[in-house]
PDB file of N, CA and C in Angstrom:
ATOM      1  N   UNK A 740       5.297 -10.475 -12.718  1.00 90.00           N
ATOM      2  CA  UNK A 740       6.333  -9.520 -12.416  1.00 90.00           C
ATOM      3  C   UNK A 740       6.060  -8.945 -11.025  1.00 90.00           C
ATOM      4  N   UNK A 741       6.628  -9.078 -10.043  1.00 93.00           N
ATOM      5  CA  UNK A 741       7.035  -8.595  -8.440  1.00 93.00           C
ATOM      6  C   UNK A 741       7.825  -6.755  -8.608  1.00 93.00           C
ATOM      7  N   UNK A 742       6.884  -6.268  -8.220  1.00 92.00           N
ATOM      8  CA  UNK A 742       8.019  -4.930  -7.977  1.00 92.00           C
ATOM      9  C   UNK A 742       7.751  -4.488  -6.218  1.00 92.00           C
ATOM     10  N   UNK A 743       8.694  -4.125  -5.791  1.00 94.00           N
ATOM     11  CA  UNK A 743       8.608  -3.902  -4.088  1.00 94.00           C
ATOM     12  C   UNK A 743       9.072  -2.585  -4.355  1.00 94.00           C
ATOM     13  N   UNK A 744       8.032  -1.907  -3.179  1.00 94.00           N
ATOM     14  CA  UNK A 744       8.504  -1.028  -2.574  1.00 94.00           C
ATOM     15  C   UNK A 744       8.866  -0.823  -1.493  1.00 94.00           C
ATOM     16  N   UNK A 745      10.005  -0.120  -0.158  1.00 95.00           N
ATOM     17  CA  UNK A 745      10.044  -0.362   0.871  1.00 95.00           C
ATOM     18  C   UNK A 745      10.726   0.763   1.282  1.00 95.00           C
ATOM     19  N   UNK A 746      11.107   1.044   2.588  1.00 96.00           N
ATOM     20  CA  UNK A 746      11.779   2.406   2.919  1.00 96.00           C
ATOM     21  C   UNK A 746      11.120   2.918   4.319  1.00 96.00           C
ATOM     22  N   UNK A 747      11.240   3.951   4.437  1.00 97.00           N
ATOM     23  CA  UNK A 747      10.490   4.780   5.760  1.00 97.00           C
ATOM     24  C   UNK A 747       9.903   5.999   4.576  1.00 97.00           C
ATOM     25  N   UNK A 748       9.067   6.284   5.143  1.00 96.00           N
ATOM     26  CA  UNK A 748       7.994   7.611   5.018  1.00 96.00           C
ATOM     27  C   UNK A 748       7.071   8.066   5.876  1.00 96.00           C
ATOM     28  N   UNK A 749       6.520   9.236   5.385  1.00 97.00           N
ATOM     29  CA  UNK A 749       5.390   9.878   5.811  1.00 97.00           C
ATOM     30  C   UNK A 749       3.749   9.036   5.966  1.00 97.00           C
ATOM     31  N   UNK A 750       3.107   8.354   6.495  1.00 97.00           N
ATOM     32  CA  UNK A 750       2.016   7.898   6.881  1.00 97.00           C
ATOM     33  C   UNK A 750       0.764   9.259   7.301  1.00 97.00           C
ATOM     34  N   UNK A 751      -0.037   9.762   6.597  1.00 96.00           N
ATOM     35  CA  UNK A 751      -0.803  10.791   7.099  1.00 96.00           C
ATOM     36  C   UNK A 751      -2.433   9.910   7.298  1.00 96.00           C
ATOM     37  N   UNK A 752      -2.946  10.481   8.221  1.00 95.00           N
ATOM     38  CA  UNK A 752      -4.303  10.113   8.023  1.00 95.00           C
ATOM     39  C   UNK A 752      -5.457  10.864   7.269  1.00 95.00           C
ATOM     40  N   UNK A 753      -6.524  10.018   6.820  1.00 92.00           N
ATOM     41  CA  UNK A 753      -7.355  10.760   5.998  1.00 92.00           C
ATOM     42  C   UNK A 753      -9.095  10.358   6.848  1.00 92.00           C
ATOM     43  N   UNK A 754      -9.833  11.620   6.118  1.00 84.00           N
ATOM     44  CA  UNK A 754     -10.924  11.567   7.396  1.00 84.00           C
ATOM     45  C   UNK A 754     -11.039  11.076   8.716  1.00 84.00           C
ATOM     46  N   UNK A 755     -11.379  10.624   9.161  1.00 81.00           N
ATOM     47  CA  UNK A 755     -11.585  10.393  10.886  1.00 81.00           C
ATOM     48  C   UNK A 755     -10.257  10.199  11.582  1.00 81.00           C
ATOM     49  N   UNK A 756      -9.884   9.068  10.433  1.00 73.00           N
ATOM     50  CA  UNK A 756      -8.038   8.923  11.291  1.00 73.00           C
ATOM     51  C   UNK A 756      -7.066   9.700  11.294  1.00 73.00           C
ATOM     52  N   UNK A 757      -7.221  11.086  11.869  1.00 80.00           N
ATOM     53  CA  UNK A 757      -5.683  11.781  12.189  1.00 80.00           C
ATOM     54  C   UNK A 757      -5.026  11.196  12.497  1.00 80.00           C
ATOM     55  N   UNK A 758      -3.633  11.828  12.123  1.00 91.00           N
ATOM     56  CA  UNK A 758      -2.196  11.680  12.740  1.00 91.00           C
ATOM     57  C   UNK A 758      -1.516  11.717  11.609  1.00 91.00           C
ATOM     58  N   UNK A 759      -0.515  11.441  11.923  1.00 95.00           N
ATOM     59  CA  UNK A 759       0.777  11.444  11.057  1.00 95.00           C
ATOM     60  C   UNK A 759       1.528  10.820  11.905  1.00 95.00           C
ATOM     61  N   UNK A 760       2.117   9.536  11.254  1.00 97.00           N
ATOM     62  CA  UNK A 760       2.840   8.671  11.636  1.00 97.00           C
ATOM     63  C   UNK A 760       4.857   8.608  10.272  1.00 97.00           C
ATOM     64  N   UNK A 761       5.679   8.344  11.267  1.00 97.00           N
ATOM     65  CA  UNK A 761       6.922   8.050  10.709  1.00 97.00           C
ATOM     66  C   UNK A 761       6.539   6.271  10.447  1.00 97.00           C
ATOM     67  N   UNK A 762       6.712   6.014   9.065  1.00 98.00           N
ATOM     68  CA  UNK A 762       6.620   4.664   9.109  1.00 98.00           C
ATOM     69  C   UNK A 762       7.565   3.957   8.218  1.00 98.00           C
ATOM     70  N   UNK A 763       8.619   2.563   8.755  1.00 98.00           N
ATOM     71  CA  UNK A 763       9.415   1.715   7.917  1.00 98.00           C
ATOM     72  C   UNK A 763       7.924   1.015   7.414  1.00 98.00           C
ATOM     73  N   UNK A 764       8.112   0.697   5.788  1.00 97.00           N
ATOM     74  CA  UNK A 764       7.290   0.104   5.088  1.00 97.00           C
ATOM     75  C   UNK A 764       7.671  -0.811   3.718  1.00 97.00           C
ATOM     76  N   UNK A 765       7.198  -2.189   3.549  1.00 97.00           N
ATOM     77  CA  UNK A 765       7.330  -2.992   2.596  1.00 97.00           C
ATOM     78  C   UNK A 765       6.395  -3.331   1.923  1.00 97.00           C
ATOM     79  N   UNK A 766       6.229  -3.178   0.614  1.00 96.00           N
ATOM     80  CA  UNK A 766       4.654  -3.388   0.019  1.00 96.00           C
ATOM     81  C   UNK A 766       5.279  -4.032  -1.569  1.00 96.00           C
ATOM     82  N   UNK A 767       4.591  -5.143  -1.697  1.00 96.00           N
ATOM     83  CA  UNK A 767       4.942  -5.892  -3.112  1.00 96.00           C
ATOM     84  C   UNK A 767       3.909  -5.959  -4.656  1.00 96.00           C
ATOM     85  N   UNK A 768       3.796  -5.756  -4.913  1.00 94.00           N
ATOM     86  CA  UNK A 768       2.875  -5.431  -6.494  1.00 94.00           C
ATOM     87  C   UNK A 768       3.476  -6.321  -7.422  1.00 94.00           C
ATOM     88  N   UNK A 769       2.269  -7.473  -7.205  1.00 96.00           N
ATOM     89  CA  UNK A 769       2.546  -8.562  -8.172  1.00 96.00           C
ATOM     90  C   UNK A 769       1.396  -8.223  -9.327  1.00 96.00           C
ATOM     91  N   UNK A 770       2.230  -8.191 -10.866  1.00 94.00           N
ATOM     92  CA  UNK A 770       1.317  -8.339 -11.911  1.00 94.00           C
ATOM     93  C   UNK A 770       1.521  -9.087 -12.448  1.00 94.00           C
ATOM     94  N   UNK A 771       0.209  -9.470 -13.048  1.00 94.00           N
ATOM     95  CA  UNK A 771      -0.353 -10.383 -13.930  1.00 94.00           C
ATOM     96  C   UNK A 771      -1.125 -10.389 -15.503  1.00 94.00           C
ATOM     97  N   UNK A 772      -0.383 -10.684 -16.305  1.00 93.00           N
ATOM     98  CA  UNK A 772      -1.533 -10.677 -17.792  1.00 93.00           C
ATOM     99  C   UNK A 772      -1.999 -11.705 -18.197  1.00 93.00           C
ATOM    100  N   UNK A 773      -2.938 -11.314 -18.346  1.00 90.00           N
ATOM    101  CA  UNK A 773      -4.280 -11.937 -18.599  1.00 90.00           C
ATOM    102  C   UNK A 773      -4.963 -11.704 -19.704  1.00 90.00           C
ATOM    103  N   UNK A 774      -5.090 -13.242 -20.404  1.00 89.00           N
ATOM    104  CA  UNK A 774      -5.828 -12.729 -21.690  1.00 89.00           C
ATOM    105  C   UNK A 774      -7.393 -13.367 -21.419  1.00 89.00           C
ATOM    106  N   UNK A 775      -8.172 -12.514 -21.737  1.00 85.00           N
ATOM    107  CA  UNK A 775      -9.573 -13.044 -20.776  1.00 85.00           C
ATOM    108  C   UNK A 775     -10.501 -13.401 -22.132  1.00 85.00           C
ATOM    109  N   UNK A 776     -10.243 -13.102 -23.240  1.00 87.00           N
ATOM    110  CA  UNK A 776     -10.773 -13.770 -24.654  1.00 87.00           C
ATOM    111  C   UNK A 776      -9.922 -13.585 -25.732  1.00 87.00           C
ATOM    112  N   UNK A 777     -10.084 -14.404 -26.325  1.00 87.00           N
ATOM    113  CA  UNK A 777      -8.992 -14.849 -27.942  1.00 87.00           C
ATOM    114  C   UNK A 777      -9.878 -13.911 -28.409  1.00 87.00           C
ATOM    115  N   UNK A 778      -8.799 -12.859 -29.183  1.00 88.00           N
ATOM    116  CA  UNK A 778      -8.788 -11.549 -30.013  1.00 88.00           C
ATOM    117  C   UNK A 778      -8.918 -10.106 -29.378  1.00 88.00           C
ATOM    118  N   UNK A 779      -8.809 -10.392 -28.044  1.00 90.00           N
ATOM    119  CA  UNK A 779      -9.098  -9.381 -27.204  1.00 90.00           C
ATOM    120  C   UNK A 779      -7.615  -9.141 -26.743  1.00 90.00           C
ATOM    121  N   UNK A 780      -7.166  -7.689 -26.374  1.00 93.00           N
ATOM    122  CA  UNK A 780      -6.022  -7.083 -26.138  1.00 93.00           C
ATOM    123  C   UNK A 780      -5.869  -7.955 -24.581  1.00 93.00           C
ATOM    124  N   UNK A 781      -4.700  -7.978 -23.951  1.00 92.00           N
ATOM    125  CA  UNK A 781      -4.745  -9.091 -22.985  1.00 92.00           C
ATOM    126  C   UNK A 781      -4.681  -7.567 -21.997  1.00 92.00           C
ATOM    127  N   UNK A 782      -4.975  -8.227 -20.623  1.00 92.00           N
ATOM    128  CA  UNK A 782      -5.493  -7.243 -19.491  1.00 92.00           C
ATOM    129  C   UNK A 782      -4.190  -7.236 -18.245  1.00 92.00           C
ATOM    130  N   UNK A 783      -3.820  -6.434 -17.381  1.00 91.00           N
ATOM    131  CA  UNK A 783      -3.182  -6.456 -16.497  1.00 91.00           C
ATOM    132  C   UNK A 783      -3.827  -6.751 -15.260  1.00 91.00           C
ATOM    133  N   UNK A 784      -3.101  -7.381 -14.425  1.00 91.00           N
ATOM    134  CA  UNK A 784      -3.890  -7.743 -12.980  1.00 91.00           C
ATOM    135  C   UNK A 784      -2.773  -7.209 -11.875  1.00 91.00           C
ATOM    136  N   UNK A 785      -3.246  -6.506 -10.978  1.00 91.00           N
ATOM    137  CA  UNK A 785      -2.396  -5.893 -10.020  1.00 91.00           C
ATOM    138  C   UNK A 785      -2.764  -6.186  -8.687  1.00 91.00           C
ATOM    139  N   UNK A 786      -1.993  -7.338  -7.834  1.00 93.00           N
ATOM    140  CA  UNK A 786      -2.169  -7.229  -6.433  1.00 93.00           C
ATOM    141  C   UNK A 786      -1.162  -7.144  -5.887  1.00 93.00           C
ATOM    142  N   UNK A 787      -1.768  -6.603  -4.648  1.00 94.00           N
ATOM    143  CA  UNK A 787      -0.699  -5.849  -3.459  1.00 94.00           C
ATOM    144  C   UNK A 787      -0.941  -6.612  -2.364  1.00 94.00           C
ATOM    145  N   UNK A 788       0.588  -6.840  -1.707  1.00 95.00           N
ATOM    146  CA  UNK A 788       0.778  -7.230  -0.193  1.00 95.00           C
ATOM    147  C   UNK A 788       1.581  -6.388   0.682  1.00 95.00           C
ATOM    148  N   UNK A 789       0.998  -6.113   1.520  1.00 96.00           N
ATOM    149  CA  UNK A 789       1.861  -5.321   2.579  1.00 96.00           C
ATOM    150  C   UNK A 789       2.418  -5.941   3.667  1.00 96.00           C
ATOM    151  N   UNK A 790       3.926  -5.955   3.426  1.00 95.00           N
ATOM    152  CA  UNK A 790       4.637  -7.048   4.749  1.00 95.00           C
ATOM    153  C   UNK A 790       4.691  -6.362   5.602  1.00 95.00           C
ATOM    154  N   UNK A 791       5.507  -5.125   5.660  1.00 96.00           N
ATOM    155  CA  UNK A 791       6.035  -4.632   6.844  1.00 96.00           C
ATOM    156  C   UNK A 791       4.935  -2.627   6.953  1.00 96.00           C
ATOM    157  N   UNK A 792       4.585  -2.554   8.043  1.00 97.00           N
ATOM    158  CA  UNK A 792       3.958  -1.410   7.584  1.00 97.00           C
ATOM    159  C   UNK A 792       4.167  -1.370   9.926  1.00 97.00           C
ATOM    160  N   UNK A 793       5.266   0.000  10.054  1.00 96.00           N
ATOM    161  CA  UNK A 793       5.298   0.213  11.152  1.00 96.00           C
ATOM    162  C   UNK A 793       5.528   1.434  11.987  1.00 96.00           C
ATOM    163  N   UNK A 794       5.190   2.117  12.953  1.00 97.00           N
ATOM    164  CA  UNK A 794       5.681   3.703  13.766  1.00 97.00           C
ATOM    165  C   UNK A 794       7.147   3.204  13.571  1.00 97.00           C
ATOM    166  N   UNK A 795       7.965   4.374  12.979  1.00 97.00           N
ATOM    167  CA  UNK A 795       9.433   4.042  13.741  1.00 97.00           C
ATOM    168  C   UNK A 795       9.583   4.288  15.291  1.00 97.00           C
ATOM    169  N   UNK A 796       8.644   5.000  15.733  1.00 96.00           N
ATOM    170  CA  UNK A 796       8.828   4.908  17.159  1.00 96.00           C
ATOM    171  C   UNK A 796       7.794   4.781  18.161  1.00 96.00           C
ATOM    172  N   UNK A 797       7.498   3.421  17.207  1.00 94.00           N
ATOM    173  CA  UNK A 797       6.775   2.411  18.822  1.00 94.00           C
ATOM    174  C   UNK A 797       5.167   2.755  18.564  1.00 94.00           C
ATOM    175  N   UNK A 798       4.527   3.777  18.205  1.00 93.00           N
ATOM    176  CA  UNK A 798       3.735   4.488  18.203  1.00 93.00           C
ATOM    177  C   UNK A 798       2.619   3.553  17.893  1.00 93.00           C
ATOM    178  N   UNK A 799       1.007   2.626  18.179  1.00 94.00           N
ATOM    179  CA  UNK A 799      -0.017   1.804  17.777  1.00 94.00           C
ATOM    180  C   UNK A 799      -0.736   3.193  16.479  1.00 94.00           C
ATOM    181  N   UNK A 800      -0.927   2.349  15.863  1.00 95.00           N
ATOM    182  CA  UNK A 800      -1.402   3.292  14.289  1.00 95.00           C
ATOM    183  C   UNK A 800      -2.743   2.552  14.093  1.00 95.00           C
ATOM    184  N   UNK A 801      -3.940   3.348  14.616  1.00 93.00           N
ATOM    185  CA  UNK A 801      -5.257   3.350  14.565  1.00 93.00           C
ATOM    186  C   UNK A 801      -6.213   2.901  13.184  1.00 93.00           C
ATOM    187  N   UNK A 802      -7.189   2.061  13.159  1.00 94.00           N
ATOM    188  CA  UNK A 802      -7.736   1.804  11.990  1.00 94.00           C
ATOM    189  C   UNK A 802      -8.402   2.767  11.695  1.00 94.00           C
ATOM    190  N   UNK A 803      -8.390   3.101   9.826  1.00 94.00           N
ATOM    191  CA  UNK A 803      -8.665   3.880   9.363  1.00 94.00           C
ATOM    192  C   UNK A 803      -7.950   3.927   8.096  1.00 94.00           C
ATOM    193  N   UNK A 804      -8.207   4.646   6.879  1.00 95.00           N
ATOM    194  CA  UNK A 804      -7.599   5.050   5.896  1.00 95.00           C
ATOM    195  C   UNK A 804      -6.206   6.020   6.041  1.00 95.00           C
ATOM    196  N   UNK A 805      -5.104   6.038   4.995  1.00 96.00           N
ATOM    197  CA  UNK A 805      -3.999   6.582   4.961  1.00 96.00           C
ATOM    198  C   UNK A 805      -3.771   6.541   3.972  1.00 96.00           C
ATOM    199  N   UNK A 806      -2.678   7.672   3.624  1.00 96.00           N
ATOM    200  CA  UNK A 806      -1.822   8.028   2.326  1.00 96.00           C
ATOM    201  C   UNK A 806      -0.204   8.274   2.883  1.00 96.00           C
ATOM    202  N   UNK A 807       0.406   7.105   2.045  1.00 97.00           N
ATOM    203  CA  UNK A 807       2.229   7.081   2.393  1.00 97.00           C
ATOM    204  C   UNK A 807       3.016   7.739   1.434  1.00 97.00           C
ATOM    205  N   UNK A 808       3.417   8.758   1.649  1.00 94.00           N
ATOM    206  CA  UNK A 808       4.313   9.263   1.039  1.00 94.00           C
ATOM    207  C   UNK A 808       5.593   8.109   0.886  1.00 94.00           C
ATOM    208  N   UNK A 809       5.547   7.717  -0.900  1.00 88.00           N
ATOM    209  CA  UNK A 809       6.458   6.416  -0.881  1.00 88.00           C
ATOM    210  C   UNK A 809       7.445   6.648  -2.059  1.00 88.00           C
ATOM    211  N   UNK A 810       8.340   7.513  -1.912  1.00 83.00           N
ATOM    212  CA  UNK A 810       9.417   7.772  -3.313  1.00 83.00           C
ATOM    213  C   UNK A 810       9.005   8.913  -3.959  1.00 83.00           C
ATOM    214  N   UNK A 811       8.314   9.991  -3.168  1.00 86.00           N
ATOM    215  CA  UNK A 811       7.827  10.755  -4.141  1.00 86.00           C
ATOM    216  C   UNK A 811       6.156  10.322  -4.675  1.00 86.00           C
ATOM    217  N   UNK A 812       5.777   8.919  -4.478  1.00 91.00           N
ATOM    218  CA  UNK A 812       4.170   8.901  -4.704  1.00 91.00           C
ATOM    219  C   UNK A 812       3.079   8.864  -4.178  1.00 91.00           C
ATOM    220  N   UNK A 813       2.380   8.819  -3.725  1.00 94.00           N
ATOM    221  CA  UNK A 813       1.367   9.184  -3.451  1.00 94.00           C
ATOM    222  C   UNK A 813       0.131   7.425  -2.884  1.00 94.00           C
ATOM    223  N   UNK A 814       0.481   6.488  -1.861  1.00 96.00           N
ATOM    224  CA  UNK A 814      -0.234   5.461  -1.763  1.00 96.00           C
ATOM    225  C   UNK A 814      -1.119   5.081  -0.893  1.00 96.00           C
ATOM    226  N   UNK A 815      -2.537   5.248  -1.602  1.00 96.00           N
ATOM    227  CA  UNK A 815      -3.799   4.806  -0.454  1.00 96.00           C
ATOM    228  C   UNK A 815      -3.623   3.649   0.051  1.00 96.00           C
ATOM    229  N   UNK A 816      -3.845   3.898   1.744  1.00 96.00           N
ATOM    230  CA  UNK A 816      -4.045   2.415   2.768  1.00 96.00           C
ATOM    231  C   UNK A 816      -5.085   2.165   3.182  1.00 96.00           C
ATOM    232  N   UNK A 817      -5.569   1.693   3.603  1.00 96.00           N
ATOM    233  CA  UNK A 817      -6.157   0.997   4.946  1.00 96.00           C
ATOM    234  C   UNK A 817      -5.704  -0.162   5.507  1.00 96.00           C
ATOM    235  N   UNK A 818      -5.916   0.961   7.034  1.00 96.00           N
ATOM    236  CA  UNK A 818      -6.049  -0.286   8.448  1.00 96.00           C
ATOM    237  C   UNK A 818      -7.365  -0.723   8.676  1.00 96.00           C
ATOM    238  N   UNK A 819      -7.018  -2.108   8.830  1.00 94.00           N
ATOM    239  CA  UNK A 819      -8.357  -2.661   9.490  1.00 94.00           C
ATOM    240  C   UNK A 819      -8.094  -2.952  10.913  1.00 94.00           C
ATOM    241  N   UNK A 820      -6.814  -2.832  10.951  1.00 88.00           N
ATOM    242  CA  UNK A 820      -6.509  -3.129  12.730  1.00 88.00           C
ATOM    243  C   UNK A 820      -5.734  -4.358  12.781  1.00 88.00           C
ATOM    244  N   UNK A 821      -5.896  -5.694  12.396  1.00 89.00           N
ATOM    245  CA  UNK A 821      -5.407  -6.334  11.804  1.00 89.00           C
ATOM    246  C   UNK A 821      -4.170  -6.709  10.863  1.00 89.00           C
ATOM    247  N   UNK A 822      -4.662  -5.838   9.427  1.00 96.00           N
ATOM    248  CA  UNK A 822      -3.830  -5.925   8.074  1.00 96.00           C
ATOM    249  C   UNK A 822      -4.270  -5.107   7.471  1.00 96.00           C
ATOM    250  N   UNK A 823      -3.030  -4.179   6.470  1.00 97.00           N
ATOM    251  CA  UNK A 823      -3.498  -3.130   6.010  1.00 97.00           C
ATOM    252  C   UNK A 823      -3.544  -3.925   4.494  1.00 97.00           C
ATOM    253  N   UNK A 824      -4.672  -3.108   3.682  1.00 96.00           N
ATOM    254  CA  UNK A 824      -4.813  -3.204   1.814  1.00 96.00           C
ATOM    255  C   UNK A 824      -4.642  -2.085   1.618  1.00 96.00           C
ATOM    256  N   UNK A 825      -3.601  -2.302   0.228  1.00 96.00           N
ATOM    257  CA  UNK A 825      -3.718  -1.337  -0.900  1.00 96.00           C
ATOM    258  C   UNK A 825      -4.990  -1.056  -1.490  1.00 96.00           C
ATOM    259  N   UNK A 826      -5.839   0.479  -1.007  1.00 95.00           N
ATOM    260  CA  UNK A 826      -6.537   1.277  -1.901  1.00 95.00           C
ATOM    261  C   UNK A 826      -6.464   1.525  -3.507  1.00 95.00           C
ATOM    262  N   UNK A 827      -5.373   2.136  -3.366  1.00 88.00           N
ATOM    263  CA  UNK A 827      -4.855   2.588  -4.639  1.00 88.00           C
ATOM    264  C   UNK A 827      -3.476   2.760  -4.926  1.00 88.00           C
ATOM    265  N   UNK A 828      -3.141   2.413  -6.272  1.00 75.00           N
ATOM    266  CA  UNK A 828      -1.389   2.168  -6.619  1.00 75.00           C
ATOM    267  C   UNK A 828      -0.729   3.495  -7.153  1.00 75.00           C
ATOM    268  N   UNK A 829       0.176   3.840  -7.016  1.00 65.00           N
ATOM    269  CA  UNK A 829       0.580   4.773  -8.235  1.00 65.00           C
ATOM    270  C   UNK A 829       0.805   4.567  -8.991  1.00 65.00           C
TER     271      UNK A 829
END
């Protein structure tokens, strides 16, 4: 099961990385169940891809950890400079 999230929000930084950034953002949460032994309740698997993660205005967004205000929730990032990962989901 694929659920996307996407939109513009709030981008804040956490420890070292200040700022606050305006950011358009696309992030996909693919799950997976998994039954990992016969008689055992089957398990969920949750990975995240982040397509689009950007300043609306132009702005380079520094490596470091972040939290996106995304619909009302609450979603840990990191930059590596590179590509950002999902920390944590809501």
């Amino acid at each position: 099961m694929r659920e996307t999230k996407s939109g513009r929000g709030p981008l804040c930084g956490v420890g070292p990385a200040q700022g606050r950034f305006e950011v358009d953002f696309k992030i996909h949460f693919d799950t997976q169940i998994r039954v990992i032994r016969s008689g055992m309740p089957p398990v969920a698997k949750v990975t995240a891809t982040v397509s689009v993660m950007q300043s609306t205005d132009g702005r380079f967004i520094p490596a470091g950890q972040y939290d996106l205000d995304a619909d009302g929730e609450s979603i840990r990032l990191q930059n590596l400079g590179s590509s950002w990962h999902v920390l944590s989901k809501p």
